[in-house]
Amino acid sequence: MTADDSQENGGGGGAATETATAANGGQDDSQEVLRHQTDAQIKAIESEIRENQALTSVPLPVVHLVDLYAEGGAFQQGAQYLASKYTTMRKVRGDGNCYYRAFLYSVCEKVLRGVLTGDDGAKKELERLTTFAKGSMDKVEAQGYDRSAIEMFHEELVDLFVYMAGTETQSASLDGLHELLTEENATSEYCTWYLRVVTAAYLKADADRFVHFLDGDYFDIGTFCSREVEPMNKECGMVQVLALAEAMGVDVTIEYLDGREFHKDGGLARHEFGPRSMGQEDAGTSITLLYRPGHYDILY
């Protein structure tokens, strides 16, 4: 090989390197463009959801579900069963926070309705929930959460229960509660995130028990909470449902309209969480939610 050949080959190698670098740079640029496009699509979807779905809807007839699944099959059979058992439902925004939001709204509405009718049991339950909310910060902080970082969210939950109790100058109402819990970027969002923290703290406080409920992707509660419980818009699984019901002392019944074969005699799959499911006395508050694949709504 001559010096000229060597120089030519060397030059060729340099050109090839530059070409490869340019190609990689082009690939990186394409990936960056794709990321921006994906982010834009996600934001567009989120915007559309906000515009078309209330955080929590007005009451709707359950028979609406029968029309929704007009094509027949297990879903329609299940919807017909629900329509024979329940009269009303509220749809909850499908943004990944639906379980926590449905739980919050349903608990508050159930208790306030009782308070407004003079039910002494409901008044005691509101006092219990208020006491729980006020004391929850210490339990959360004991699991490593920064008090100063979450104090504002904690205060929103306390203030919500205080509103429900009413004052000499301001009385609570169901319409007022609905307005409070359907305002964008306000009480519902703050309380929803704080309920996530309460759930995570409860899981961490009994990690040896709850670690056995995790699926194969997780082997410790801390990692599970940081990835699946604490972030907003992360869907809620059974272990979170169980933890929040127990943490707040609320009985939760869930009807599962998930496409499984429907048995007329047995109805839908139905699971209970909270004090009653643990063999304890019934909680002061019991709520019923509807699960459809990846989503929760409220049933009455």
PDB file of C-alpha atoms in Angstrom:
ATOM      1  CA  MET A   1       0.000   0.000   0.000  1.00  0.00           C
ATOM      2  CA  THR A   2       1.457   3.353  -0.990  1.00  0.00           C
ATOM      3  CA  ALA A   3       1.415   6.439   1.123  1.00  0.00           C
ATOM      4  CA  ASP A   4      -1.165   7.824  -1.234  1.00  0.00           C
ATOM      5  CA  ASP A   5      -3.273   4.673  -0.791  1.00  0.00           C
ATOM      6  CA  SER A   6      -2.932   4.945   2.960  1.00  0.00           C
ATOM      7  CA  GLN A   7      -3.929   8.588   2.882  1.00  0.00           C
ATOM      8  CA  GLU A   8      -6.877   7.780   0.636  1.00  0.00           C
ATOM      9  CA  ASN A   9      -8.040   4.996   2.948  1.00  0.00           C
ATOM     10  CA  GLY A  10      -7.518   7.190   5.973  1.00  0.00           C
ATOM     11  CA  GLY A  11      -9.442   9.956   4.275  1.00  0.00           C
ATOM     12  CA  GLY A  12     -12.157   7.465   3.419  1.00  0.00           C
ATOM     13  CA  GLY A  13     -12.296   6.344   7.069  1.00  0.00           C
ATOM     14  CA  GLY A  14     -12.653   9.946   8.169  1.00  0.00           C
ATOM     15  CA  ALA A  15     -15.438  10.518   5.677  1.00  0.00           C
ATOM     16  CA  ALA A  16     -17.181   7.348   6.855  1.00  0.00           C
ATOM     17  CA  THR A  17     -16.899   8.497  10.482  1.00  0.00           C
ATOM     18  CA  GLU A  18     -18.308  11.887   9.591  1.00  0.00           C
ATOM     19  CA  THR A  19     -21.130  10.224   7.672  1.00  0.00           C
ATOM     20  CA  ALA A  20     -21.910   7.924  10.595  1.00  0.00           C
ATOM     21  CA  THR A  21     -21.796  10.856  13.003  1.00  0.00           C
ATOM     22  CA  ALA A  22     -24.101  12.835  10.767  1.00  0.00           C
ATOM     23  CA  ALA A  23     -26.418   9.826  10.492  1.00  0.00           C
ATOM     24  CA  ASN A  24     -26.487   9.396  14.273  1.00  0.00           C
ATOM     25  CA  GLY A  25     -27.057  13.080  14.653  1.00  0.00           C
ATOM     26  CA  GLY A  26     -29.912  12.843  12.209  1.00  0.00           C
ATOM     27  CA  GLN A  27     -31.318   9.899  14.133  1.00  0.00           C
ATOM     28  CA  ASP A  28     -31.050  11.801  17.410  1.00  0.00           C
ATOM     29  CA  ASP A  29     -32.809  14.758  15.781  1.00  0.00           C
ATOM     30  CA  SER A  30     -35.564  12.451  14.535  1.00  0.00           C
ATOM     31  CA  GLN A  31     -35.985  10.943  17.995  1.00  0.00           C
ATOM     32  CA  GLU A  32     -36.136  14.401  19.531  1.00  0.00           C
ATOM     33  CA  VAL A  33     -38.788  15.453  17.029  1.00  0.00           C
ATOM     34  CA  LEU A  34     -40.733  12.251  17.819  1.00  0.00           C
ATOM     35  CA  ARG A  35     -40.517  12.969  21.539  1.00  0.00           C
ATOM     36  CA  HIS A  36     -41.848  16.483  21.008  1.00  0.00           C
ATOM     37  CA  GLN A  37     -44.653  15.143  18.810  1.00  0.00           C
ATOM     38  CA  THR A  38     -45.533  12.521  21.417  1.00  0.00           C
ATOM     39  CA  ASP A  39     -45.543  15.111  24.195  1.00  0.00           C
ATOM     40  CA  ALA A  40     -47.742  17.347  22.068  1.00  0.00           C
ATOM     41  CA  GLN A  41     -50.157  14.470  21.417  1.00  0.00           C
ATOM     42  CA  ILE A  42     -50.319  13.639  25.125  1.00  0.00           C
ATOM     43  CA  LYS A  43     -51.034  17.280  25.975  1.00  0.00           C
ATOM     44  CA  ALA A  44     -53.706  17.423  23.263  1.00  0.00           C
ATOM     45  CA  ILE A  45     -55.378  14.290  24.661  1.00  0.00           C
ATOM     46  CA  GLU A  46     -55.219  15.661  28.207  1.00  0.00           C
ATOM     47  CA  SER A  47     -56.689  18.954  27.001  1.00  0.00           C
ATOM     48  CA  GLU A  48     -59.511  17.130  25.215  1.00  0.00           C
ATOM     49  CA  ILE A  49     -60.258  15.112  28.360  1.00  0.00           C
ATOM     50  CA  ARG A  50     -60.421  18.288  30.460  1.00  0.00           C
ATOM     51  CA  GLU A  51     -62.747  19.944  27.960  1.00  0.00           C
ATOM     52  CA  ASN A  52     -65.108  16.985  27.577  1.00  0.00           C
ATOM     53  CA  GLN A  53     -65.043  15.274  30.971  1.00  0.00           C
ATOM     54  CA  ALA A  54     -65.889  16.942  34.262  1.00  0.00           C
ATOM     55  CA  LEU A  55     -63.773  15.913  37.238  1.00  0.00           C
ATOM     56  CA  THR A  56     -66.990  14.337  38.533  1.00  0.00           C
ATOM     57  CA  SER A  57     -70.240  14.423  36.600  1.00  0.00           C
ATOM     58  CA  VAL A  58     -73.774  15.238  37.687  1.00  0.00           C
ATOM     59  CA  PRO A  59     -75.900  12.186  38.577  1.00  0.00           C
ATOM     60  CA  LEU A  60     -76.715   9.993  35.572  1.00  0.00           C
ATOM     61  CA  PRO A  61     -79.100   7.023  35.213  1.00  0.00           C
ATOM     62  CA  VAL A  62     -77.294   3.690  35.431  1.00  0.00           C
ATOM     63  CA  VAL A  63     -79.364   2.471  32.480  1.00  0.00           C
ATOM     64  CA  HIS A  64     -77.040   4.658  30.402  1.00  0.00           C
ATOM     65  CA  LEU A  65     -74.560   1.772  30.641  1.00  0.00           C
ATOM     66  CA  VAL A  66     -76.998  -0.582  28.926  1.00  0.00           C
ATOM     67  CA  ASP A  67     -77.140   1.746  25.928  1.00  0.00           C
ATOM     68  CA  LEU A  68     -73.371   2.096  25.979  1.00  0.00           C
ATOM     69  CA  TYR A  69     -72.921  -1.651  25.560  1.00  0.00           C
ATOM     70  CA  ALA A  70     -75.722  -2.116  23.043  1.00  0.00           C
ATOM     71  CA  GLU A  71     -73.659  -4.640  21.066  1.00  0.00           C
ATOM     72  CA  GLY A  72     -74.592  -7.257  23.667  1.00  0.00           C
ATOM     73  CA  GLY A  73     -72.387  -9.836  25.329  1.00  0.00           C
ATOM     74  CA  ALA A  74     -71.065  -9.962  28.888  1.00  0.00           C
ATOM     75  CA  PHE A  75     -70.726  -6.192  29.187  1.00  0.00           C
ATOM     76  CA  GLN A  76     -74.371  -5.556  28.313  1.00  0.00           C
ATOM     77  CA  GLN A  77     -75.563  -8.373  30.573  1.00  0.00           C
ATOM     78  CA  GLY A  78     -73.520  -6.873  33.382  1.00  0.00           C
ATOM     79  CA  ALA A  79     -74.889  -3.404  32.658  1.00  0.00           C
ATOM     80  CA  GLN A  80     -78.454  -4.736  32.790  1.00  0.00           C
ATOM     81  CA  TYR A  81     -77.681  -6.344  36.137  1.00  0.00           C
ATOM     82  CA  LEU A  82     -76.330  -3.027  37.464  1.00  0.00           C
ATOM     83  CA  ALA A  83     -79.418  -1.175  36.207  1.00  0.00           C
ATOM     84  CA  SER A  84     -81.607  -3.598  38.176  1.00  0.00           C
ATOM     85  CA  LYS A  85     -79.623  -3.035  41.359  1.00  0.00           C
ATOM     86  CA  TYR A  86     -78.592   0.638  41.235  1.00  0.00           C
ATOM     87  CA  THR A  87     -80.386   3.724  39.998  1.00  0.00           C
ATOM     88  CA  THR A  88     -77.735   6.394  39.597  1.00  0.00           C
ATOM     89  CA  MET A  89     -74.050   6.856  38.861  1.00  0.00           C
ATOM     90  CA  ARG A  90     -71.521   9.635  38.540  1.00  0.00           C
ATOM     91  CA  LYS A  91     -68.847   9.465  35.906  1.00  0.00           C
ATOM     92  CA  VAL A  92     -65.353  10.426  37.006  1.00  0.00           C
ATOM     93  CA  ARG A  93     -62.715  11.865  34.709  1.00  0.00           C
ATOM     94  CA  GLY A  94     -60.546   9.156  33.171  1.00  0.00           C
ATOM     95  CA  ASP A  95     -57.125  10.647  33.774  1.00  0.00           C
ATOM     96  CA  GLY A  96     -55.496   7.985  35.943  1.00  0.00           C
ATOM     97  CA  ASN A  97     -56.691   9.637  39.173  1.00  0.00           C
ATOM     98  CA  CYS A  98     -60.238   8.304  38.930  1.00  0.00           C
ATOM     99  CA  TYR A  99     -60.125   5.936  41.906  1.00  0.00           C
ATOM    100  CA  TYR A 100     -58.817   8.519  44.371  1.00  0.00           C
ATOM    101  CA  ARG A 101     -61.218  11.146  43.022  1.00  0.00           C
ATOM    102  CA  ALA A 102     -64.216   8.782  43.113  1.00  0.00           C
ATOM    103  CA  PHE A 103     -63.293   7.735  46.657  1.00  0.00           C
ATOM    104  CA  LEU A 104     -62.984  11.340  47.839  1.00  0.00           C
ATOM    105  CA  TYR A 105     -66.190  12.556  46.223  1.00  0.00           C
ATOM    106  CA  SER A 106     -68.264   9.580  47.305  1.00  0.00           C
ATOM    107  CA  VAL A 107     -67.088   9.703  50.933  1.00  0.00           C
ATOM    108  CA  CYS A 108     -67.670  13.451  51.222  1.00  0.00           C
ATOM    109  CA  GLU A 109     -71.084  13.337  49.563  1.00  0.00           C
ATOM    110  CA  LYS A 110     -72.274  10.390  51.653  1.00  0.00           C
ATOM    111  CA  VAL A 111     -71.216  11.979  54.930  1.00  0.00           C
ATOM    112  CA  LEU A 112     -72.470  15.467  54.089  1.00  0.00           C
ATOM    113  CA  ARG A 113     -75.849  14.140  52.988  1.00  0.00           C
ATOM    114  CA  GLY A 114     -76.213  12.529  56.409  1.00  0.00           C
ATOM    115  CA  VAL A 115     -75.066  15.645  58.244  1.00  0.00           C
ATOM    116  CA  LEU A 116     -77.578  17.804  56.382  1.00  0.00           C
ATOM    117  CA  THR A 117     -80.431  15.476  57.357  1.00  0.00           C
ATOM    118  CA  GLY A 118     -79.426  15.630  61.024  1.00  0.00           C
ATOM    119  CA  ASP A 119     -78.008  12.109  61.236  1.00  0.00           C
ATOM    120  CA  ASP A 120     -75.966  11.926  64.453  1.00  0.00           C
ATOM    121  CA  GLY A 121     -73.956   9.022  63.083  1.00  0.00           C
ATOM    122  CA  ALA A 122     -72.909  11.111  60.080  1.00  0.00           C
ATOM    123  CA  LYS A 123     -71.919  13.992  62.352  1.00  0.00           C
ATOM    124  CA  LYS A 124     -69.709  11.643  64.382  1.00  0.00           C
ATOM    125  CA  GLU A 125     -68.238  10.231  61.193  1.00  0.00           C
ATOM    126  CA  LEU A 126     -67.372  13.715  59.955  1.00  0.00           C
ATOM    127  CA  GLU A 127     -65.662  14.415  63.266  1.00  0.00           C
ATOM    128  CA  ARG A 128     -63.711  11.172  62.896  1.00  0.00           C
ATOM    129  CA  LEU A 129     -62.634  11.981  59.356  1.00  0.00           C
ATOM    130  CA  THR A 130     -61.611  15.499  60.379  1.00  0.00           C
ATOM    131  CA  THR A 131     -59.559  14.127  63.253  1.00  0.00           C
ATOM    132  CA  PHE A 132     -57.980  11.599  60.895  1.00  0.00           C
ATOM    133  CA  ALA A 133     -57.108  14.286  58.359  1.00  0.00           C
ATOM    134  CA  LYS A 134     -55.552  16.542  60.972  1.00  0.00           C
ATOM    135  CA  GLY A 135     -53.475  13.701  62.438  1.00  0.00           C
ATOM    136  CA  SER A 136     -52.477  12.164  59.105  1.00  0.00           C
ATOM    137  CA  MET A 137     -49.568  14.549  58.630  1.00  0.00           C
ATOM    138  CA  ASP A 138     -47.651  12.967  61.516  1.00  0.00           C
ATOM    139  CA  LYS A 139     -48.142   9.488  60.046  1.00  0.00           C
ATOM    140  CA  VAL A 140     -47.067  10.662  56.619  1.00  0.00           C
ATOM    141  CA  GLU A 141     -44.021  12.464  57.982  1.00  0.00           C
ATOM    142  CA  ALA A 142     -43.038   9.341  59.937  1.00  0.00           C
ATOM    143  CA  GLN A 143     -42.626   7.549  56.575  1.00  0.00           C
ATOM    144  CA  GLY A 144     -40.085  10.066  55.323  1.00  0.00           C
ATOM    145  CA  TYR A 145     -42.223  12.703  53.612  1.00  0.00           C
ATOM    146  CA  ASP A 146     -41.219  16.334  53.935  1.00  0.00           C
ATOM    147  CA  ARG A 147     -43.848  18.182  55.954  1.00  0.00           C
ATOM    148  CA  SER A 148     -43.116  21.534  54.331  1.00  0.00           C
ATOM    149  CA  ALA A 149     -43.525  20.048  50.841  1.00  0.00           C
ATOM    150  CA  ILE A 150     -46.961  18.517  51.441  1.00  0.00           C
ATOM    151  CA  GLU A 151     -48.447  20.811  54.074  1.00  0.00           C
ATOM    152  CA  MET A 152     -50.530  22.767  51.559  1.00  0.00           C
ATOM    153  CA  PHE A 153     -52.118  19.559  50.224  1.00  0.00           C
ATOM    154  CA  HIS A 154     -52.783  18.310  53.743  1.00  0.00           C
ATOM    155  CA  GLU A 155     -54.492  21.573  54.658  1.00  0.00           C
ATOM    156  CA  GLU A 156     -56.788  21.260  51.635  1.00  0.00           C
ATOM    157  CA  LEU A 157     -58.145  17.951  52.932  1.00  0.00           C
ATOM    158  CA  VAL A 158     -58.609  19.351  56.438  1.00  0.00           C
ATOM    159  CA  ASP A 159     -60.315  22.460  55.055  1.00  0.00           C
ATOM    160  CA  LEU A 160     -62.642  20.285  52.967  1.00  0.00           C
ATOM    161  CA  PHE A 161     -63.915  18.456  56.043  1.00  0.00           C
ATOM    162  CA  VAL A 162     -64.155  21.737  57.977  1.00  0.00           C
ATOM    163  CA  TYR A 163     -66.301  23.167  55.171  1.00  0.00           C
ATOM    164  CA  MET A 164     -68.603  20.165  55.409  1.00  0.00           C
ATOM    165  CA  ALA A 165     -69.128  20.796  59.128  1.00  0.00           C
ATOM    166  CA  GLY A 166     -70.261  24.334  58.377  1.00  0.00           C
ATOM    167  CA  THR A 167     -69.831  27.440  60.489  1.00  0.00           C
ATOM    168  CA  GLU A 168     -72.067  30.113  61.945  1.00  0.00           C
ATOM    169  CA  THR A 169     -71.502  32.242  58.847  1.00  0.00           C
ATOM    170  CA  GLN A 170     -71.293  29.566  56.157  1.00  0.00           C
ATOM    171  CA  SER A 171     -73.344  26.416  55.833  1.00  0.00           C
ATOM    172  CA  ALA A 172     -72.332  23.529  53.596  1.00  0.00           C
ATOM    173  CA  SER A 173     -74.528  22.177  50.816  1.00  0.00           C
ATOM    174  CA  LEU A 174     -74.367  19.299  48.362  1.00  0.00           C
ATOM    175  CA  ASP A 175     -74.320  21.774  45.482  1.00  0.00           C
ATOM    176  CA  GLY A 176     -71.500  23.665  47.169  1.00  0.00           C
ATOM    177  CA  LEU A 177     -69.568  20.430  47.669  1.00  0.00           C
ATOM    178  CA  HIS A 178     -70.002  19.498  44.014  1.00  0.00           C
ATOM    179  CA  GLU A 179     -68.778  22.918  42.932  1.00  0.00           C
ATOM    180  CA  LEU A 180     -65.796  22.644  45.261  1.00  0.00           C
ATOM    181  CA  LEU A 181     -64.811  19.192  44.014  1.00  0.00           C
ATOM    182  CA  THR A 182     -65.253  19.916  40.313  1.00  0.00           C
ATOM    183  CA  GLU A 183     -63.190  23.100  40.116  1.00  0.00           C
ATOM    184  CA  GLU A 184     -60.135  22.615  37.925  1.00  0.00           C
ATOM    185  CA  ASN A 185     -56.673  22.719  39.539  1.00  0.00           C
ATOM    186  CA  ALA A 186     -58.132  23.250  42.983  1.00  0.00           C
ATOM    187  CA  THR A 187     -59.411  21.240  45.967  1.00  0.00           C
ATOM    188  CA  SER A 188     -60.050  17.966  44.135  1.00  0.00           C
ATOM    189  CA  GLU A 189     -56.567  17.891  42.614  1.00  0.00           C
ATOM    190  CA  TYR A 190     -54.809  18.817  45.866  1.00  0.00           C
ATOM    191  CA  CYS A 191     -56.775  16.310  47.924  1.00  0.00           C
ATOM    192  CA  THR A 192     -56.366  13.592  45.305  1.00  0.00           C
ATOM    193  CA  TRP A 193     -52.601  13.889  45.478  1.00  0.00           C
ATOM    194  CA  TYR A 194     -52.632  13.967  49.269  1.00  0.00           C
ATOM    195  CA  LEU A 195     -54.707  10.772  49.311  1.00  0.00           C
ATOM    196  CA  ARG A 196     -51.964   9.223  47.198  1.00  0.00           C
ATOM    197  CA  VAL A 197     -49.446  10.186  49.881  1.00  0.00           C
ATOM    198  CA  VAL A 198     -51.699   8.814  52.634  1.00  0.00           C
ATOM    199  CA  THR A 199     -51.957   5.565  50.675  1.00  0.00           C
ATOM    200  CA  ALA A 200     -48.202   5.339  50.167  1.00  0.00           C
ATOM    201  CA  ALA A 201     -47.496   6.068  53.836  1.00  0.00           C
ATOM    202  CA  TYR A 202     -49.925   3.344  54.916  1.00  0.00           C
ATOM    203  CA  LEU A 203     -48.258   0.851  52.583  1.00  0.00           C
ATOM    204  CA  LYS A 204     -44.790   1.773  53.837  1.00  0.00           C
ATOM    205  CA  ALA A 205     -45.854   1.499  57.472  1.00  0.00           C
ATOM    206  CA  ASP A 206     -46.757  -2.177  56.911  1.00  0.00           C
ATOM    207  CA  ALA A 207     -44.387  -3.016  54.080  1.00  0.00           C
ATOM    208  CA  ASP A 208     -43.849  -6.672  55.070  1.00  0.00           C
ATOM    209  CA  ARG A 209     -47.563  -7.329  54.686  1.00  0.00           C
ATOM    210  CA  PHE A 210     -48.208  -5.392  51.488  1.00  0.00           C
ATOM    211  CA  VAL A 211     -45.111  -6.477  49.576  1.00  0.00           C
ATOM    212  CA  HIS A 212     -46.854  -9.793  48.913  1.00  0.00           C
ATOM    213  CA  PHE A 213     -49.608  -7.962  47.008  1.00  0.00           C
ATOM    214  CA  LEU A 214     -47.200  -6.477  44.460  1.00  0.00           C
ATOM    215  CA  ASP A 215     -46.976  -7.859  40.950  1.00  0.00           C
ATOM    216  CA  GLY A 216     -43.805  -9.310  39.466  1.00  0.00           C
ATOM    217  CA  ASP A 217     -42.373  -5.950  38.409  1.00  0.00           C
ATOM    218  CA  TYR A 218     -41.825  -4.787  41.992  1.00  0.00           C
ATOM    219  CA  PHE A 219     -40.079  -6.326  44.960  1.00  0.00           C
ATOM    220  CA  ASP A 220     -40.140  -3.519  47.508  1.00  0.00           C
ATOM    221  CA  ILE A 221     -42.819  -1.114  48.677  1.00  0.00           C
ATOM    222  CA  GLY A 222     -40.668   2.013  48.448  1.00  0.00           C
ATOM    223  CA  THR A 223     -40.030   1.635  44.721  1.00  0.00           C
ATOM    224  CA  PHE A 224     -43.647   0.699  44.089  1.00  0.00           C
ATOM    225  CA  CYS A 225     -44.898   3.802  45.880  1.00  0.00           C
ATOM    226  CA  SER A 226     -42.496   6.163  44.127  1.00  0.00           C
ATOM    227  CA  ARG A 227     -43.500   4.858  40.689  1.00  0.00           C
ATOM    228  CA  GLU A 228     -47.130   3.755  41.017  1.00  0.00           C
ATOM    229  CA  VAL A 229     -48.734   5.541  43.965  1.00  0.00           C
ATOM    230  CA  GLU A 230     -47.245   8.992  44.475  1.00  0.00           C
ATOM    231  CA  PRO A 231     -47.233  10.329  40.866  1.00  0.00           C
ATOM    232  CA  MET A 232     -50.466  11.877  39.627  1.00  0.00           C
ATOM    233  CA  ASN A 233     -52.240  10.189  36.704  1.00  0.00           C
ATOM    234  CA  LYS A 234     -51.004   6.700  37.651  1.00  0.00           C
ATOM    235  CA  GLU A 235     -53.839   4.190  37.688  1.00  0.00           C
ATOM    236  CA  CYS A 236     -54.845   2.569  40.950  1.00  0.00           C
ATOM    237  CA  GLY A 237     -54.500  -1.170  41.522  1.00  0.00           C
ATOM    238  CA  MET A 238     -55.957  -3.445  44.157  1.00  0.00           C
ATOM    239  CA  VAL A 239     -53.208  -2.850  46.714  1.00  0.00           C
ATOM    240  CA  GLN A 240     -53.813   0.923  46.635  1.00  0.00           C
ATOM    241  CA  VAL A 241     -57.581   0.397  46.929  1.00  0.00           C
ATOM    242  CA  LEU A 242     -57.030  -1.831  49.952  1.00  0.00           C
ATOM    243  CA  ALA A 243     -54.555   0.526  51.626  1.00  0.00           C
ATOM    244  CA  LEU A 244     -56.622   3.704  51.276  1.00  0.00           C
ATOM    245  CA  ALA A 245     -59.819   2.016  52.504  1.00  0.00           C
ATOM    246  CA  GLU A 246     -58.010   0.728  55.592  1.00  0.00           C
ATOM    247  CA  ALA A 247     -56.069   3.947  56.191  1.00  0.00           C
ATOM    248  CA  MET A 248     -59.235   6.071  56.259  1.00  0.00           C
ATOM    249  CA  GLY A 249     -61.509   3.474  57.836  1.00  0.00           C
ATOM    250  CA  VAL A 250     -64.005   3.414  54.967  1.00  0.00           C
ATOM    251  CA  ASP A 251     -65.846   0.366  53.640  1.00  0.00           C
ATOM    252  CA  VAL A 252     -65.500   0.224  49.858  1.00  0.00           C
ATOM    253  CA  THR A 253     -67.541  -2.122  47.663  1.00  0.00           C
ATOM    254  CA  ILE A 254     -66.533  -2.424  44.016  1.00  0.00           C
ATOM    255  CA  GLU A 255     -68.672  -3.932  41.279  1.00  0.00           C
ATOM    256  CA  TYR A 256     -66.531  -5.239  38.403  1.00  0.00           C
ATOM    257  CA  LEU A 257     -67.973  -4.723  34.934  1.00  0.00           C
ATOM    258  CA  ASP A 258     -64.903  -6.022  33.149  1.00  0.00           C
ATOM    259  CA  GLY A 259     -66.144  -8.414  30.486  1.00  0.00           C
ATOM    260  CA  ARG A 260     -65.881 -11.618  32.465  1.00  0.00           C
ATOM    261  CA  GLU A 261     -68.557 -14.202  31.740  1.00  0.00           C
ATOM    262  CA  PHE A 262     -71.760 -13.062  33.392  1.00  0.00           C
ATOM    263  CA  HIS A 263     -73.659 -15.441  35.671  1.00  0.00           C
ATOM    264  CA  LYS A 264     -77.269 -14.390  36.184  1.00  0.00           C
ATOM    265  CA  ASP A 265     -77.473 -16.042  39.613  1.00  0.00           C
ATOM    266  CA  GLY A 266     -74.191 -14.677  40.912  1.00  0.00           C
ATOM    267  CA  GLY A 267     -74.189 -11.230  39.320  1.00  0.00           C
ATOM    268  CA  LEU A 268     -70.961  -9.380  38.704  1.00  0.00           C
ATOM    269  CA  ALA A 269     -67.701 -10.003  40.492  1.00  0.00           C
ATOM    270  CA  ARG A 270     -67.816  -7.894  43.641  1.00  0.00           C
ATOM    271  CA  HIS A 271     -65.119  -7.197  46.203  1.00  0.00           C
ATOM    272  CA  GLU A 272     -65.105  -5.382  49.514  1.00  0.00           C
ATOM    273  CA  PHE A 273     -62.268  -3.482  51.143  1.00  0.00           C
ATOM    274  CA  GLY A 274     -61.930  -1.750  54.493  1.00  0.00           C
ATOM    275  CA  PRO A 275     -62.867  -2.566  58.108  1.00  0.00           C
ATOM    276  CA  ARG A 276     -65.844  -4.806  57.281  1.00  0.00           C
ATOM    277  CA  SER A 277     -63.757  -7.005  54.986  1.00  0.00           C
ATOM    278  CA  MET A 278     -61.292  -7.487  57.857  1.00  0.00           C
ATOM    279  CA  GLY A 279     -63.965  -8.824  60.203  1.00  0.00           C
ATOM    280  CA  GLN A 280     -64.233  -5.554  62.117  1.00  0.00           C
ATOM    281  CA  GLU A 281     -67.333  -3.497  62.783  1.00  0.00           C
ATOM    282  CA  ASP A 282     -68.768  -1.738  59.774  1.00  0.00           C
ATOM    283  CA  ALA A 283     -67.168   1.615  59.105  1.00  0.00           C
ATOM    284  CA  GLY A 284     -69.074   4.848  59.616  1.00  0.00           C
ATOM    285  CA  THR A 285     -68.998   5.362  55.856  1.00  0.00           C
ATOM    286  CA  SER A 286     -69.549   2.810  53.094  1.00  0.00           C
ATOM    287  CA  ILE A 287     -69.364   3.628  49.397  1.00  0.00           C
ATOM    288  CA  THR A 288     -69.902   1.681  46.195  1.00  0.00           C
ATOM    289  CA  LEU A 289     -67.799   2.163  43.077  1.00  0.00           C
ATOM    290  CA  LEU A 290     -67.943   0.689  39.596  1.00  0.00           C
ATOM    291  CA  TYR A 291     -64.840  -0.705  37.946  1.00  0.00           C
ATOM    292  CA  ARG A 292     -64.573  -0.988  34.187  1.00  0.00           C
ATOM    293  CA  PRO A 293     -61.224  -1.844  32.603  1.00  0.00           C
ATOM    294  CA  GLY A 294     -58.801   0.832  33.785  1.00  0.00           C
ATOM    295  CA  HIS A 295     -61.491   3.102  35.242  1.00  0.00           C
ATOM    296  CA  TYR A 296     -63.676   3.787  38.300  1.00  0.00           C
ATOM    297  CA  ASP A 297     -67.034   5.580  38.622  1.00  0.00           C
ATOM    298  CA  ILE A 298     -69.477   6.061  41.508  1.00  0.00           C
ATOM    299  CA  LEU A 299     -72.636   3.986  42.006  1.00  0.00           C
ATOM    300  CA  TYR A 300     -75.790   4.737  44.038  1.00  0.00           C
TER     301      TYR A 300
END
